[in-house]
Structure formats: structure tokens, C-alpha cells
XYZ file of C-alpha atoms in Angstrom:
610
model
C 0.000 0.000 0.000
C 1.270 3.439 -0.977
C -0.521 5.728 1.477
C 1.176 7.496 4.357
C 1.563 4.301 6.428
C 3.244 2.368 3.614
C 5.436 5.314 2.706
C 6.450 5.906 6.343
C 7.406 2.234 6.631
C 9.276 2.351 3.312
C 11.293 5.432 4.218
C 12.120 4.074 7.670
C 13.222 0.753 6.154
C 15.409 2.372 3.521
C 16.879 4.727 6.124
C 17.793 1.520 7.973
C 19.606 0.125 4.937
C 16.926 -2.151 3.441
C 15.980 -2.488 -0.211
C 12.285 -1.707 -0.689
C 9.617 -2.634 -3.230
C 6.387 -0.661 -2.825
C 3.245 -2.195 -4.351
C 0.012 -0.232 -4.790
C -3.157 -1.322 -6.510
C -4.060 2.155 -7.770
C -2.475 4.069 -10.647
C -1.053 6.643 -8.227
C 0.290 6.563 -4.697
C -1.399 8.343 -1.809
C -4.530 6.374 -1.013
C -6.912 7.982 1.438
C -4.011 9.717 3.179
C -3.974 12.490 0.594
C -7.619 13.272 1.423
C -7.043 13.926 5.131
C -8.261 17.457 5.670
C -7.575 18.517 9.267
C -4.000 17.534 10.004
C -1.817 15.281 12.147
C -2.027 15.129 15.932
C 0.947 15.648 18.176
C 1.250 16.317 21.902
C 4.268 18.141 23.308
C 5.539 19.287 19.905
C 7.832 22.179 19.106
C 4.972 23.902 17.275
C 2.739 23.667 20.345
C 5.517 25.061 22.508
C 5.904 28.051 20.174
C 2.127 28.593 20.314
C 2.199 28.265 24.146
C -0.118 25.234 24.218
C 0.473 23.284 27.479
C -0.343 19.870 26.032
C 1.268 16.607 27.117
C 1.320 13.014 25.809
C -0.536 11.858 28.929
C -3.422 14.280 28.322
C -3.574 13.118 24.708
C -3.497 9.503 25.887
C -6.490 10.122 28.147
C -8.415 11.817 25.315
C -7.624 8.825 23.098
C -8.812 6.333 25.719
C -12.043 8.251 26.356
C -12.794 8.278 22.629
C -11.829 4.608 22.268
C -13.986 3.416 25.181
C -16.865 5.901 25.096
C -16.264 6.856 28.756
C -16.657 10.605 28.375
C -16.661 11.671 32.033
C -15.414 10.512 35.425
C -12.415 8.418 36.359
C -11.234 5.863 33.848
C -10.979 2.285 35.158
C -7.574 0.619 35.025
C -8.645 -1.774 32.288
C -9.597 1.096 29.966
C -5.976 2.068 29.332
C -4.305 0.123 26.512
C -0.802 -0.129 25.082
C -1.402 0.809 21.425
C -3.159 4.019 22.503
C -0.186 4.865 24.685
C 2.253 4.270 21.833
C 0.156 6.489 19.551
C 0.030 9.338 22.070
C 3.519 9.202 23.527
C 5.239 8.923 20.137
C 3.082 11.574 18.468
C 5.539 14.445 18.906
C 8.386 12.384 17.421
C 6.153 11.588 14.433
C 5.428 15.265 13.769
C 9.098 16.196 14.216
C 10.178 13.412 11.809
C 7.887 14.811 9.109
C 9.153 18.331 9.746
C 12.854 17.441 9.774
C 13.010 14.669 7.181
C 10.696 16.241 4.596
C 10.886 19.970 5.332
C 7.236 20.674 6.187
C 6.210 23.506 8.516
C 3.228 21.990 10.381
C 3.263 25.152 12.485
C -0.465 25.742 13.041
C -2.701 23.736 15.376
C -6.466 23.310 15.777
C -8.593 21.714 18.466
C -10.851 19.007 17.013
C -13.731 17.213 18.699
C -12.759 15.194 21.750
C -9.382 16.909 22.223
C -8.413 18.820 25.367
C -5.988 21.099 23.520
C -5.256 22.312 19.973
C -2.932 19.546 18.754
C -3.942 18.837 15.158
C -1.045 20.194 13.085
C -1.163 21.716 9.618
C 0.974 24.282 7.811
C -0.322 27.829 8.284
C 0.604 28.739 4.714
C -2.155 26.465 3.374
C -1.807 25.496 -0.273
C -2.788 21.862 0.207
C -4.833 19.741 2.558
C -2.476 18.497 5.297
C -2.844 14.894 4.159
C -1.865 15.825 0.621
C 1.038 17.999 1.784
C 2.503 15.337 4.069
C 1.894 12.279 1.906
C 3.014 13.934 -1.336
C 6.325 14.930 0.259
C 7.006 11.258 1.036
C 5.792 10.173 -2.415
C 8.169 12.549 -4.205
C 11.096 11.465 -2.045
C 10.448 7.762 -2.710
C 9.902 8.231 -6.458
C 13.189 10.141 -6.606
C 15.004 7.243 -4.944
C 13.413 4.781 -7.366
C 14.852 6.763 -10.284
C 18.272 7.216 -8.721
C 18.723 3.666 -7.372
C 16.370 1.372 -9.319
C 18.285 -1.715 -8.234
C 17.374 -1.018 -4.580
C 14.030 0.777 -4.635
C 11.080 -0.189 -6.816
C 7.520 0.991 -7.274
C 4.823 -1.233 -8.779
C 1.474 0.454 -9.504
C -1.857 -1.012 -10.630
C -0.922 -4.190 -8.776
C -3.238 -5.952 -6.343
C -1.532 -8.091 -3.699
C -3.464 -11.367 -3.514
C -1.266 -13.772 -1.552
C 1.426 -13.718 1.114
C 4.272 -16.183 0.542
C 5.674 -18.136 3.473
C 8.365 -20.703 4.135
C 6.744 -24.142 4.635
C 9.315 -25.095 7.269
C 9.528 -21.978 9.462
C 6.302 -20.165 8.570
C 8.163 -16.915 8.100
C 7.246 -14.471 5.324
C 9.232 -14.892 2.101
C 7.419 -12.468 -0.194
C 4.143 -11.489 -1.772
C 2.200 -12.374 -4.902
C 0.357 -9.678 -6.819
C -1.864 -9.521 -9.883
C -1.139 -7.015 -12.633
C -2.822 -6.941 -16.027
C -4.381 -10.330 -15.389
C -1.084 -12.051 -14.582
C 0.339 -13.072 -11.204
C 3.841 -11.943 -10.241
C 5.921 -12.473 -7.106
C 8.345 -10.349 -5.110
C 10.690 -12.133 -2.729
C 11.766 -10.548 0.512
C 12.410 -11.146 4.191
C 9.546 -8.917 5.374
C 6.191 -7.539 4.213
C 4.315 -4.554 5.614
C 0.534 -4.583 5.158
C -0.515 -0.952 4.683
C -3.457 -1.444 2.328
C -5.906 0.721 4.267
C -9.320 -0.109 5.646
C -12.516 -1.504 4.184
C -14.879 1.493 4.252
C -15.525 1.461 0.503
C -17.219 -1.877 1.060
C -20.458 -0.017 1.776
C -20.726 0.361 -2.015
C -20.060 -3.275 -2.929
C -22.161 -6.368 -2.347
C -20.249 -9.219 -0.703
C -17.624 -6.888 0.760
C -15.796 -7.320 4.050
C -17.779 -4.405 5.459
C -21.073 -6.080 4.595
C -19.894 -9.234 6.361
C -18.917 -7.474 9.588
C -21.480 -4.611 9.670
C -24.505 -5.535 7.596
C -26.575 -2.976 9.490
C -24.438 -0.135 8.127
C -24.292 -1.709 4.683
C -28.086 -1.869 4.547
C -28.346 1.854 5.401
C -26.763 2.624 1.971
C -24.661 5.366 3.517
C -22.212 7.339 1.388
C -18.472 7.060 2.032
C -15.366 9.238 1.867
C -13.229 6.241 0.918
C -11.600 5.635 -2.433
C -12.735 2.517 -4.272
C -9.497 0.768 -3.325
C -10.411 0.509 0.382
C -11.831 -3.003 0.440
C -9.646 -4.688 3.062
C -7.433 -6.705 0.691
C -4.427 -6.760 3.012
C -6.518 -7.902 5.949
C -7.992 -10.773 3.951
C -4.690 -12.132 2.573
C -3.177 -11.951 6.063
C -6.099 -13.894 7.508
C -5.412 -16.515 4.830
C -2.095 -17.346 6.529
C -3.512 -17.302 10.049
C -3.308 -13.629 11.078
C -5.635 -12.444 13.800
C -7.957 -9.453 13.631
C -9.526 -7.162 16.214
C -12.576 -4.890 16.229
C -13.705 -5.443 12.644
C -17.203 -4.363 13.655
C -15.928 -0.930 14.736
C -16.670 1.334 11.770
C -16.658 5.102 12.134
C -19.478 7.108 10.585
C -18.278 10.708 10.348
C -20.941 13.409 10.820
C -19.861 15.817 8.105
C -19.691 14.405 4.605
C -20.218 17.274 2.143
C -23.275 16.994 -0.100
C -23.087 18.479 -3.595
C -26.578 19.927 -4.300
C -26.147 19.110 -7.990
C -25.383 15.463 -7.159
C -27.586 14.757 -4.123
C -27.459 10.976 -4.603
C -23.687 10.695 -5.034
C -22.311 8.109 -2.592
C -18.633 9.040 -2.644
C -18.305 12.373 -0.849
C -15.644 14.826 0.220
C -15.193 15.256 3.951
C -15.728 18.545 5.763
C -12.587 18.852 7.863
C -13.099 18.607 11.605
C -10.936 21.725 11.773
C -13.900 23.697 10.405
C -15.711 23.042 13.675
C -12.437 23.361 15.564
C -12.171 26.940 14.304
C -15.722 27.682 15.453
C -18.141 26.255 12.878
C -21.529 25.223 14.293
C -24.027 22.559 13.232
C -27.672 23.499 12.666
C -30.748 21.373 11.956
C -33.421 22.132 9.346
C -35.093 24.594 11.737
C -31.896 26.554 12.313
C -31.260 25.197 15.819
C -28.201 23.647 17.427
C -28.743 20.121 18.697
C -25.405 18.905 20.128
C -21.916 19.882 21.220
C -20.356 20.775 17.858
C -16.962 19.629 19.163
C -18.093 16.284 20.495
C -16.448 13.106 19.254
C -17.485 11.826 15.859
C -19.621 8.981 17.156
C -21.399 11.371 19.519
C -22.215 13.956 16.831
C -23.329 11.346 14.281
C -25.483 9.638 16.903
C -27.167 12.923 17.745
C -27.841 13.674 14.076
C -29.635 10.346 13.720
C -31.452 10.677 17.038
C -32.503 14.296 16.433
C -33.722 13.365 12.933
C -34.114 16.864 11.517
C -32.040 16.750 8.331
C -30.784 18.382 6.214
C -28.062 19.582 8.562
C -25.845 22.579 7.847
C -22.329 23.416 8.915
C -22.057 27.206 9.315
C -19.006 29.435 9.801
C -19.104 33.191 10.210
C -16.388 35.452 8.828
C -14.243 35.315 11.980
C -14.261 31.510 12.046
C -13.637 31.206 8.311
C -10.674 33.585 8.436
C -8.599 31.031 10.345
C -9.305 28.262 7.852
C -9.769 30.330 4.700
C -7.952 27.954 2.344
C -10.286 25.078 3.184
C -13.381 27.244 2.723
C -12.175 28.551 -0.635
C -11.416 25.017 -1.797
C -14.825 23.680 -0.818
C -16.550 26.640 -2.459
C -14.595 26.021 -5.638
C -15.841 22.438 -5.697
C -19.445 23.513 -5.269
C -19.893 21.836 -1.880
C -19.776 24.969 0.295
C -21.300 28.368 -0.407
C -20.562 31.930 0.694
C -23.404 34.247 1.699
C -23.242 37.991 2.282
C -25.757 38.134 5.159
C -27.532 35.927 7.666
C -30.807 36.616 5.856
C -29.398 34.813 2.818
C -28.489 31.822 4.981
C -32.005 31.709 6.436
C -33.459 31.837 2.937
C -31.534 28.818 1.630
C -32.424 26.923 4.799
C -36.096 27.729 4.307
C -36.500 29.373 7.723
C -37.317 32.887 8.921
C -34.364 35.208 9.630
C -35.708 35.704 13.149
C -35.239 31.991 13.867
C -31.590 32.081 12.839
C -31.004 35.306 14.790
C -32.492 33.671 17.888
C -30.021 30.798 17.568
C -27.097 33.225 17.269
C -28.313 35.296 20.242
C -28.658 32.195 22.410
C -25.208 30.996 21.344
C -23.686 34.340 22.316
C -25.435 34.192 25.692
C -24.172 30.656 26.309
C -20.634 31.854 25.643
C -20.999 34.850 27.940
C -22.296 32.738 30.830
C -20.393 29.525 29.995
C -23.768 27.776 29.982
C -23.860 25.719 26.792
C -26.792 23.268 27.112
C -24.766 20.564 25.319
C -21.628 20.907 27.436
C -19.401 22.872 25.046
C -17.031 24.924 27.253
C -16.898 28.671 26.603
C -13.143 28.327 26.074
C -13.904 26.196 22.995
C -16.146 28.851 21.403
C -14.812 30.793 18.421
C -16.098 33.681 16.326
C -18.295 35.275 18.974
C -20.389 37.335 18.881
C -22.397 35.799 16.045
C -24.525 38.413 14.267
C -26.751 38.393 11.193
C -24.880 41.260 9.530
C -21.869 39.151 8.576
C -20.536 36.894 5.821
C -21.116 33.155 6.190
C -19.791 29.941 4.702
C -22.411 27.178 4.672
C -22.374 23.515 3.654
C -24.972 20.730 3.654
C -23.504 17.831 5.636
C -24.554 14.226 6.210
C -23.191 11.168 8.068
C -20.742 9.176 5.954
C -18.741 5.933 6.336
C -15.276 7.280 6.922
C -12.898 5.020 8.825
C -12.613 1.433 10.017
C -11.048 1.065 13.454
C -10.825 -2.721 13.156
C -8.011 -4.513 11.389
C -5.102 -6.861 11.832
C -4.039 -7.793 15.345
C -0.670 -6.149 16.069
C 1.605 -5.604 19.056
C 3.297 -2.367 20.093
C 6.047 -2.907 17.508
C 3.601 -3.403 14.604
C 4.206 -7.163 14.391
C 1.135 -9.004 13.078
C 0.005 -11.701 15.510
C -1.569 -15.061 14.772
C -5.249 -15.623 15.478
C -4.724 -18.939 17.268
C -1.864 -18.304 19.692
C -1.228 -14.539 19.486
C 2.389 -15.188 18.469
C 4.209 -13.093 15.876
C 4.097 -14.129 12.239
C 7.823 -13.722 11.462
C 8.378 -10.973 8.913
C 4.776 -9.668 8.764
C 3.900 -6.158 9.932
C 0.899 -3.860 9.630
C 0.349 -0.125 9.903
C -2.270 2.495 9.199
C -5.936 1.681 8.807
C -5.142 -1.967 8.001
C -4.082 -2.434 11.629
C -6.688 -2.735 14.364
C -6.846 -1.949 18.063
C -5.202 1.482 17.918
C -8.359 3.589 18.290
C -10.782 1.273 20.064
C -14.422 1.937 19.159
C -13.922 5.486 17.865
C -11.007 7.419 16.389
C -10.198 11.019 17.239
C -9.840 13.447 14.361
C -6.211 13.967 13.360
C -5.123 10.544 14.603
C -5.371 8.795 11.219
C -2.312 10.496 9.741
C -0.622 10.122 13.110
C -1.302 6.375 13.217
C 0.164 6.040 9.725
C 3.417 7.716 10.738
C 3.797 6.225 14.225
C 3.061 2.624 13.272
C 4.521 2.917 9.774
C 7.794 3.881 11.430
C 7.339 1.132 14.024
C 6.926 -1.420 11.226
C 9.959 -0.054 9.420
C 12.167 -0.159 12.502
C 10.973 -3.626 13.476
C 11.624 -5.114 10.051
C 15.079 -3.529 9.886
C 15.976 -5.280 13.145
C 14.323 -8.515 12.013
C 16.018 -8.644 8.601
C 19.421 -8.451 10.278
C 18.687 -11.695 12.091
C 17.138 -13.643 9.233
C 18.972 -16.546 7.700
C 17.411 -17.823 4.506
C 15.740 -21.197 4.789
C 17.750 -23.215 2.262
C 17.212 -26.957 2.660
C 19.486 -29.187 0.620
C 18.067 -29.973 -2.779
C 16.728 -33.521 -3.093
C 18.008 -35.797 -5.850
C 16.265 -35.030 -9.081
C 15.193 -31.531 -7.992
C 16.912 -28.344 -9.021
C 17.165 -24.678 -8.163
C 18.090 -22.368 -11.035
C 19.606 -18.943 -10.332
C 20.005 -16.432 -13.163
C 22.424 -13.531 -12.622
C 22.135 -10.563 -15.072
C 25.457 -9.072 -16.200
C 26.227 -5.464 -17.069
C 26.845 -6.292 -20.764
C 23.353 -7.741 -21.157
C 24.417 -11.398 -20.834
C 23.339 -13.728 -18.036
C 25.097 -16.351 -15.917
C 22.937 -19.341 -14.997
C 23.704 -21.511 -11.969
C 21.879 -24.824 -11.514
C 21.921 -26.512 -8.103
C 20.806 -30.142 -7.947
C 21.177 -33.019 -5.522
C 24.298 -34.140 -7.418
C 26.085 -30.827 -7.567
C 26.345 -27.384 -9.140
C 26.658 -26.526 -12.809
C 26.480 -23.312 -14.732
C 27.764 -21.051 -17.433
C 27.249 -17.902 -19.335
C 24.307 -17.598 -21.661
C 24.912 -16.551 -25.256
C 25.804 -12.914 -25.681
C 22.685 -10.850 -25.918
C 22.090 -9.188 -29.270
C 22.476 -5.447 -29.401
C 19.177 -3.793 -28.651
C 17.371 -2.410 -31.651
C 17.385 1.345 -31.925
C 13.823 2.517 -31.561
C 12.571 5.145 -33.921
C 11.896 8.468 -32.273
C 8.198 8.926 -31.560
C 6.386 11.252 -33.889
C 5.866 14.728 -32.533
C 2.418 15.085 -31.051
C 0.284 17.661 -32.811
C -1.000 20.234 -30.345
C -4.256 21.887 -31.305
C -5.758 25.046 -29.896
C -9.302 25.066 -28.529
C -11.615 27.781 -27.355
C -13.233 27.420 -23.934
C -16.535 27.187 -25.788
C -15.223 24.084 -27.574
C -14.001 22.646 -24.254
C -17.447 23.258 -22.755
C -19.007 20.873 -25.266
C -17.159 17.950 -23.632
C -18.976 17.887 -20.312
C -20.210 14.340 -19.737
C -18.768 11.289 -18.018
C -18.276 9.607 -21.390
C -16.648 12.695 -22.914
C -14.966 14.861 -20.306
C -12.504 17.649 -21.071
C -11.053 20.087 -18.539
C -8.848 23.156 -19.022
C -5.930 23.508 -16.602
C -3.318 26.272 -16.737
C -3.761 26.811 -20.462
C -3.754 23.123 -21.362
C -6.783 21.113 -22.502
C -7.044 17.653 -20.946
C -9.235 14.764 -22.041
C -9.992 13.198 -18.639
C -12.548 10.650 -19.838
C -10.358 7.626 -19.140
C -8.151 9.235 -16.513
C -10.981 10.028 -14.093
C -11.263 6.363 -13.137
C -7.658 6.492 -11.906
C -7.828 9.948 -10.326
C -6.795 9.687 -6.659
C -9.449 12.214 -5.662
C -12.222 10.220 -7.304
C -14.393 10.708 -10.347
C -16.545 13.441 -8.813
C -13.533 15.711 -8.315
C -13.088 15.836 -12.101
C -16.742 15.766 -13.116
C -17.329 18.927 -11.048
C -15.237 20.749 -13.670
C -16.288 18.848 -16.792
C -16.145 21.263 -19.733
C -14.732 24.051 -17.552
C -11.505 25.796 -16.663
C -10.409 24.224 -13.365
C -7.102 26.101 -13.045
C -7.853 27.986 -9.831
C -9.093 24.955 -7.900
C -6.446 22.671 -9.456
C -3.634 24.952 -8.292
C -5.018 24.957 -4.756
C -4.246 21.267 -4.274
C -1.646 20.313 -6.915
C 1.864 21.291 -7.875
C 1.944 22.665 -11.406
C 4.144 19.814 -12.675
C 1.546 17.171 -11.791
C -0.064 17.046 -15.244
C 3.230 16.555 -17.076
C 4.382 14.047 -14.472
C 1.296 11.868 -14.151
C -1.193 12.697 -16.907
C 0.736 13.917 -19.931
C -1.183 11.466 -22.141
C -4.368 13.388 -21.331
C -3.143 16.595 -22.982
C -5.012 17.107 -26.266
C -4.244 20.757 -26.859
C -4.030 24.250 -25.462
C -6.531 26.995 -24.769
C -6.576 29.818 -27.301
C -5.094 32.858 -25.538
C -8.066 35.091 -26.319
C -10.659 32.420 -25.545
C -13.545 33.293 -23.245
C -16.826 31.631 -22.440
């Protein structure tokens, strides 16, 4: 898997001197990690110290345990505390510092998300990308660079679905992995394998999925999901096939704020409204314009109250003061048509179908709660932002709905990311897991900002553990029986090969015939670049014929959209349009040439206007 967990493991392994092959079933690396919108948690970080936030790993650990167990108040019993939660919390600062130092990211701003005692969810104040994209892409670029510079040591295999773990019949240790690519099976040999294939949340869209098997109640609700189509639990399943244990597969998180596109109300793959929007002061309102819960409660709490209250559609509302601190996110959502800016509270009331007086009454009550620290839902006044709320202000508003977001269950691991057997809880030698594929880290409910953190903490744990393990491994090499043979082929620099054959009666070998000189390929014909007006681009606006203009180039995205890491909807939103502004908010300008050059069909005429 090539999300943040797999990449963190890969970089840690290569920093420890290992050769690494990274296999991903999608066309591009990143997985769901690139979609993470709020940031990465860390307690006791340098950034918190600079911002004078008195957070500690122990406070974070307690917040994690309360979220994991559902014990919101009172003393926690001794059996509530658990080792993986402690590892996550106490190694969080090191994880943030590793990202900052090894990959040069700022991560200098922090927000308080639901269920957190302090602002500890880190993102870069400069904006420019969602935190998940910023962090994961930095690791992607670094790994791709190494693959180009040292192809004999570092390899990347895309569009490849791992379908079997290979083990030694005698010792049971891992010896490699089998994957399917273009209908053919291939194998990669190695001393260790890290399962970082993500969760199984996309199973809510597919009959017979792992999610349907473990949570048929959720499957039958036909909920939308934020997950990419790749999140079907493949790594969990192939690990179970060799005896791996699992934990908490029934624990599936339904996030309260999936963003509904009014033009595509029945779309079941949605963007997520970052928890940081509520962390910076956004409030949730029902269809009558009233609050109904603590906006900064944990995700399970807020979702549960939305279902119990049963007054959809629900809106997430930020006033100008709240939006100012998370302006990049708001602009991005508005550009995608899933959040809207209004010049006055009266306009908000109108789109909600309520009287302005009703909305004003909600604002007045909210202001009074802040003044007296008397929130009826238990939200402390110190957590309020953007007060006073008044009608004569600008607002950012989005329609939100509960959405399958994250699966807490996964492979059974120990505190060093070793995968344990189902029968005796012993380590499977050479098998590790990290990220959403691993279970038991978050208990019944994950805190916002801890997904990216889990990827880095346990990705690094897996990397460190396998580095230590590989040093101790001695290849299982039983003597060849009479009549059997092992053939080893050694490529030479001049293109020839040396073949060594080991049989029960001895060793033989020799050089293969000299390889013929490679044929000189004819230079490819120059691609004709045509100019198009934006009016001509606009004619290609369907799923079966989709063109988009980006930075003066015209792209035919009809085939590409199925491989797009952000999903089909992200492209279809701009079908037949110029997407330059929104594209540049989340991508580096070299992305098209690097990953989608085949999509370029022409350029936009300089004087072209719609």
C-alpha cells in the first residue's frame, strides 16, 4: 500500500539500509491519506511550545482512551488504558518532528478538534494543500526520486493488487508477496512484508464486501463514504489466509460531516468537511436553524445525535471570523461547489427555508451561552470561536450528512507493529501492519487527526521492526533432493546472463549466449497540439466525454478520471470548464506533465472566453 503508512514504513526501512519494493493497486500513490483534511495530531511538539499550548502526551493519551472506550466523564478504570493508545500518544511528537525534519514541512499551526483537550492537530499555516496531501506527497516525491536514482534497490509497482502472502513451509516466516497485474500473477521475494493497504470502508458500495460481512446494518443503510474505491480490506484478507488475527472489525466510524453536492444529491462518494472547520468555530444546525449537540463532540457522539434528532438536512455554518482562520479550506470547498458563501444571515435563512428571526435567535442564544459559559450541550466557553455571532456578517455554509469514513478494526498487532496469529497470538515472522489496516489502535472510535498520526507512528514502528528482524534472518535453504533443481540467473552489465543450476548431485552453470544489441527505436512522432476555445471545451462535459482546461492546457480526462486519486466526482465537477484555480489549490503545477501527460489534447486559445 502506498498511502502514508506504507510510505512511512518504506522510508524508515530504507533509512535503515533495506531495499524496498512498494506495491500499490491504484495508478497513483497516496490512497486515502492524501484526502485527510484537518491535520496530524501531536502532543508536546515544538509547534505547540511556540504557540504556548500546554499539552502533554498523557493528556492526549487520556483523550484517546475516552474516545476509544466511550467513557466521556469521570475516572477511567484501570482496564480502559491500553498499550497501542499509549504508543500512539507518547510517540506523536516524534512523528510530527520526523515529518518536519526529514521532509521539510512547517506543520506550524494547530487546531482543536472534537474530543481533544488542547489544539494539537497540526497543519501548515501557509495552506496550499490539505495536510494529508502535503505530508503524503512529500514522502511520495522522495520515494519516487530514490526509485529513479537507485532502481536496483528501490522499486515501485502500480496497478498491482496483492493477492497472496508467501511463506516458508518449514519456518512459517514471510518470504514475499504475490500480486496480480494486467491479469497475470507476479511475485516479489523478501524477508519482510508490511501490510498498509488501508481499511474496508468502501465496502459499503459493494455487495459481498468485508464491510457487509462485519457490519450488515451499516451496509443496509446505503450510507455514502469518503473512501476511495481501493479501500476493500485486501491486506486484511490475505493476512487472515495465513492465520493472522484481527480485532474490532465491527468498529466502523461514521463521520458526521460528509459534504453533499446539491447538484449530485445521490452521489455516494463524498468529500469530507474537515473537523478543523468546527475546531475553528463552525456550528451545526438542523433544518429549523437550531443547534442540537456539542459541535466539538467526538465523531460517534455527533453522528449519533444527528440520527437521534432526525431533523435533516443539517448545515455546517461558519461566520467570517471563524472562516478567516481556515480560509484555504473554505475557498477550496466553495470552488468544488460543496460549500457556499453568503453575504448576510438573511441569505443563509433563505436557503435553509427558515425565517431570519429563527436564525437570529439561535445566534443570540449561542452568544449568551458563551458569555455565561452555559452551553446546554456541554461545550465549554473556552472552545467557542467567532463570537459574537450576528446576522450582519458573511457566512460559509455547507450541507452535511453522516458518511462511512474510517474502520477502526483490522489486523491484530503488538506495540512494535508485528502481526500476531489468530490462534496463539504469536508473531508471524516478517509480517507487519500499519495504518488503517491495523486494528486496536483507536478502540471503538477514532479522534480526528489521529489517522495520519497512526500512519506515521506505526509505519515507522513497522519499518524499525523489520530492519531489526532482517538483520537476524537466515534464509531457509534446505538441501536440494536428488532429481530436484534450483536455477539462479544472474544478469550481467553487458546484457548477458550467468545461470547456476543446483541439484542433488552438484552445481553446474555457465554464461548464456551474448545478448544481441538492442534495436534502436525510432523516435516517436511529434504530437500535434491543437488550440481550442473554452466554448469548444465546454461541449465535452459528460462522463463519457470529459474535457477540462488547466493552466492553459486542454485535458481529455474521460479515461483518466477512473484512476484519479481524488475520485471521479472531483473531475466531473469541472467537466467542460476551466479548473485552473481549484487545481492549483491542491496540486503542484508539474503534476499534469508528471502523471497525466497522455491526457493533454491541446491548449486553450489565448483570447478564448466563455
